[in-house]
Amino acid sequence: MNDLSGKTILILATNGFEQSELDVPHAKLKEAGATVHIVAPEAGEITGWDQKDWGRAVKVDKTIAEVSADAYDAIVLPGGQMNPDTLRGTPEALTLIKRFFEQGKVVAAVCHAPWLLIDTGIAKGRRLTSYNTMKQDMINAGAMWEDSEVVTDKGVVTSRKPDDLPAFVAKIIEEVNEGRHERRAA
């Protein structure tokens, strides 16, 4: 079922997100009927990175301080190198991601965004994928890393790169429709 009517999804990003890794999930999840909010540490706009140069700005719908995991069905974490690296240093972002995980909600990370799964402790003991240069980071964090287009472990969805976005978004939709996921700490 590809219908996300009545579902609300949060995309967490800051300056330097990989443009397609925010734009594609944002468009496709809205197309599936979800309400999608772009959330950032600060209000205003955030600017993407489009492969080799700055991309375009997108409007921030809400700040981290204005949201709660309670109001959403899933969190999507775009990659790029700068975006997740900056968010790793933002304690409120890590706390928000952990709350989604603790509530059994979908946590989806693409490319370099699984760094956030390392820093929240979510990676440990889970089957995950990421951009290939992060393989050792993931293994060192206790993840069972796979070189696959998309890997899902009890509602934690990870994907490697922008080419994998169609499969990534399809898996997010499937997992959101499944509902809450029973998890235990690794």
Short mmCIF file of C-alpha atoms in Angstrom, two decimals:
data_model
loop_
_atom_site.label_atom_id
_atom_site.label_comp_id
_atom_site.label_asym_id
_atom_site.label_seq_id
_atom_site.Cartn_x
_atom_site.Cartn_y
_atom_site.Cartn_z
CA MET A 1 0.00 0.00 0.00
CA ASN A 2 1.55 3.31 -1.09
CA ASP A 3 -1.00 5.56 0.63
CA LEU A 4 0.33 7.68 3.49
CA SER A 5 -2.84 9.73 4.00
CA GLY A 6 -3.08 10.79 7.62
CA LYS A 7 0.63 10.16 8.25
CA THR A 8 3.07 12.90 9.22
CA ILE A 9 6.78 12.63 8.47
CA LEU A 10 9.66 14.78 9.70
CA ILE A 11 12.76 15.38 7.56
CA LEU A 12 15.62 16.57 9.78
CA ALA A 13 18.36 18.53 8.03
CA THR A 14 20.61 21.56 8.17
CA ASN A 15 22.86 23.42 5.73
CA GLY A 16 24.87 21.10 3.50
CA PHE A 17 22.28 18.33 3.07
CA GLU A 18 22.64 16.47 -0.24
CA GLN A 19 19.99 18.18 -2.38
CA SER A 20 18.43 15.06 -3.92
CA GLU A 21 18.42 13.22 -0.58
CA LEU A 22 16.02 15.80 0.84
CA ASP A 23 14.13 16.77 -2.33
CA VAL A 24 13.26 13.25 -3.54
CA PRO A 25 11.90 11.85 -0.24
CA HIS A 26 10.09 15.16 0.42
CA ALA A 27 8.33 15.08 -2.97
CA LYS A 28 7.61 11.33 -3.04
CA LEU A 29 6.29 11.13 0.53
CA LYS A 30 3.99 14.11 -0.11
CA GLU A 31 2.90 12.48 -3.37
CA ALA A 32 1.97 9.39 -1.32
CA GLY A 33 -0.33 11.56 0.81
CA ALA A 34 1.84 12.28 3.86
CA THR A 35 2.19 15.63 5.54
CA VAL A 36 5.94 16.30 5.49
CA HIS A 37 7.76 18.88 7.61
CA ILE A 38 11.33 20.00 7.07
CA VAL A 39 12.84 20.54 10.49
CA ALA A 40 16.20 22.18 11.26
CA PRO A 41 18.04 23.53 14.29
CA GLU A 42 17.21 27.11 13.24
CA ALA A 43 14.26 28.80 11.52
CA GLY A 44 14.37 30.26 8.01
CA GLU A 45 16.00 28.38 5.18
CA ILE A 46 18.67 25.73 4.82
CA THR A 47 20.82 25.31 1.73
CA GLY A 48 21.62 22.02 0.07
CA TRP A 49 24.75 20.71 -1.54
CA ASP A 50 24.18 19.54 -5.11
CA GLN A 51 26.98 17.08 -5.94
CA LYS A 52 29.91 19.50 -6.33
CA ASP A 53 28.57 22.92 -5.33
CA TRP A 54 25.92 24.63 -3.23
CA GLY A 55 22.38 23.75 -4.24
CA ARG A 56 19.19 25.58 -3.55
CA ALA A 57 17.64 26.73 -0.30
CA VAL A 58 14.54 25.11 1.14
CA LYS A 59 12.15 26.60 3.68
CA VAL A 60 12.31 25.23 7.21
CA ASP A 61 8.79 24.39 8.42
CA LYS A 62 9.69 24.06 12.10
CA THR A 63 12.73 24.11 14.35
CA ILE A 64 13.83 21.15 16.47
CA ALA A 65 12.64 23.06 19.54
CA GLU A 66 9.12 23.25 18.07
CA VAL A 67 8.62 19.52 17.41
CA SER A 68 8.15 16.28 19.28
CA ALA A 69 8.50 12.74 17.98
CA ASP A 70 5.04 12.12 19.44
CA ALA A 71 3.44 14.06 16.55
CA TYR A 72 5.12 12.11 13.72
CA ASP A 73 5.14 8.64 12.19
CA ALA A 74 8.71 8.68 10.87
CA ILE A 75 11.93 10.67 10.68
CA VAL A 76 14.00 10.89 7.48
CA LEU A 77 17.67 11.85 7.67
CA PRO A 78 19.22 13.08 4.40
CA GLY A 79 22.95 12.68 3.93
CA GLY A 80 25.66 14.66 2.30
CA GLN A 81 28.81 14.95 4.37
CA MET A 82 28.19 18.34 5.99
CA ASN A 83 24.58 17.87 7.08
CA PRO A 84 24.90 14.78 9.32
CA ASP A 85 28.31 15.87 10.59
CA THR A 86 26.82 19.18 11.77
CA LEU A 87 23.75 17.48 13.26
CA ARG A 88 26.02 15.07 15.20
CA GLY A 89 27.16 18.11 17.18
CA THR A 90 23.58 19.19 17.91
CA PRO A 91 22.41 17.40 21.09
CA GLU A 92 18.74 18.30 20.45
CA ALA A 93 18.90 16.59 17.05
CA LEU A 94 20.34 13.41 18.55
CA THR A 95 17.71 13.42 21.29
CA LEU A 96 14.92 13.82 18.72
CA ILE A 97 16.22 10.91 16.61
CA LYS A 98 16.48 8.71 19.72
CA ARG A 99 12.87 9.52 20.66
CA PHE A 100 11.63 8.24 17.28
CA PHE A 101 13.61 5.07 17.76
CA GLU A 102 12.44 4.56 21.36
CA GLN A 103 8.82 4.96 20.24
CA GLY A 104 9.22 2.23 17.60
CA LYS A 105 8.75 4.68 14.75
CA VAL A 106 10.51 4.57 11.39
CA VAL A 107 14.02 6.03 11.38
CA ALA A 108 15.37 6.35 7.83
CA ALA A 109 18.92 7.47 6.96
CA VAL A 110 20.65 7.71 3.59
CA CYS A 111 24.27 8.11 2.46
CA HIS A 112 26.30 9.69 5.32
CA ALA A 113 23.27 10.17 7.62
CA PRO A 114 23.88 6.80 9.35
CA TRP A 115 26.60 8.72 11.26
CA LEU A 116 23.62 9.96 13.27
CA LEU A 117 22.65 6.35 13.99
CA ILE A 118 26.16 5.80 15.38
CA ASP A 119 26.01 8.85 17.64
CA THR A 120 22.55 7.93 18.98
CA GLY A 121 23.55 4.32 19.68
CA ILE A 122 20.98 3.01 17.20
CA ALA A 123 23.61 1.44 14.90
CA LYS A 124 24.91 -1.05 17.45
CA GLY A 125 23.73 -4.58 16.74
CA ARG A 126 21.66 -3.61 13.68
CA ARG A 127 21.85 -4.54 10.01
CA LEU A 128 22.59 -1.28 8.17
CA THR A 129 24.08 0.15 5.02
CA SER A 130 25.59 3.54 4.25
CA TYR A 131 27.81 5.30 1.77
CA ASN A 132 30.70 2.91 1.12
CA THR A 133 33.38 5.11 2.75
CA MET A 134 31.51 4.74 6.06
CA LYS A 135 31.68 0.95 6.12
CA GLN A 136 34.41 0.84 8.77
CA ASP A 137 32.70 3.52 10.88
CA MET A 138 29.55 1.42 10.90
CA ILE A 139 31.40 -1.80 11.77
CA ASN A 140 33.36 -0.02 14.53
CA ALA A 141 30.03 1.17 15.97
CA GLY A 142 28.80 -2.44 16.17
CA ALA A 143 26.57 -2.45 13.08
CA MET A 144 26.35 -5.40 10.73
CA TRP A 145 27.12 -3.43 7.56
CA GLU A 146 25.81 -4.63 4.19
CA ASP A 147 26.60 -3.35 0.72
CA SER A 148 22.96 -3.25 -0.37
CA GLU A 149 20.70 -0.67 -1.99
CA VAL A 150 18.43 -0.55 1.07
CA VAL A 151 18.65 -2.39 4.38
CA THR A 152 15.81 -2.51 6.92
CA ASP A 153 16.10 -3.71 10.51
CA LYS A 154 12.86 -3.43 12.50
CA GLY A 155 11.87 -0.06 11.07
CA VAL A 156 15.38 1.37 10.78
CA VAL A 157 15.82 1.98 7.04
CA THR A 158 19.23 2.78 5.57
CA SER A 159 20.38 3.36 2.01
CA ARG A 160 23.73 3.95 0.30
CA LYS A 161 23.49 6.84 -2.15
CA PRO A 162 21.25 9.08 -4.27
CA ASP A 163 20.89 6.40 -6.98
CA ASP A 164 19.10 4.25 -4.38
CA LEU A 165 16.49 6.87 -3.45
CA PRO A 166 13.50 5.25 -5.25
CA ALA A 167 13.99 2.01 -3.30
CA PHE A 168 14.72 3.98 -0.10
CA VAL A 169 11.46 5.95 -0.32
CA ALA A 170 9.45 2.83 -1.22
CA LYS A 171 10.81 1.09 1.88
CA ILE A 172 9.99 4.10 4.08
CA ILE A 173 6.39 4.01 2.83
CA GLU A 174 6.17 0.26 3.48
CA GLU A 175 7.60 0.58 6.99
CA VAL A 176 5.36 3.53 7.94
CA ASN A 177 2.33 1.52 6.83
CA GLU A 178 3.44 -1.39 9.02
CA GLY A 179 3.19 0.86 12.08
CA ARG A 180 5.29 0.77 15.22
CA HIS A 181 8.20 -1.64 15.39
CA GLU A 182 9.09 -3.66 18.45
CA ARG A 183 12.74 -3.12 19.28
CA ARG A 184 15.07 -3.87 22.07
CA ALA A 185 18.40 -2.31 22.78
CA ALA A 186 21.36 -4.02 21.16
#
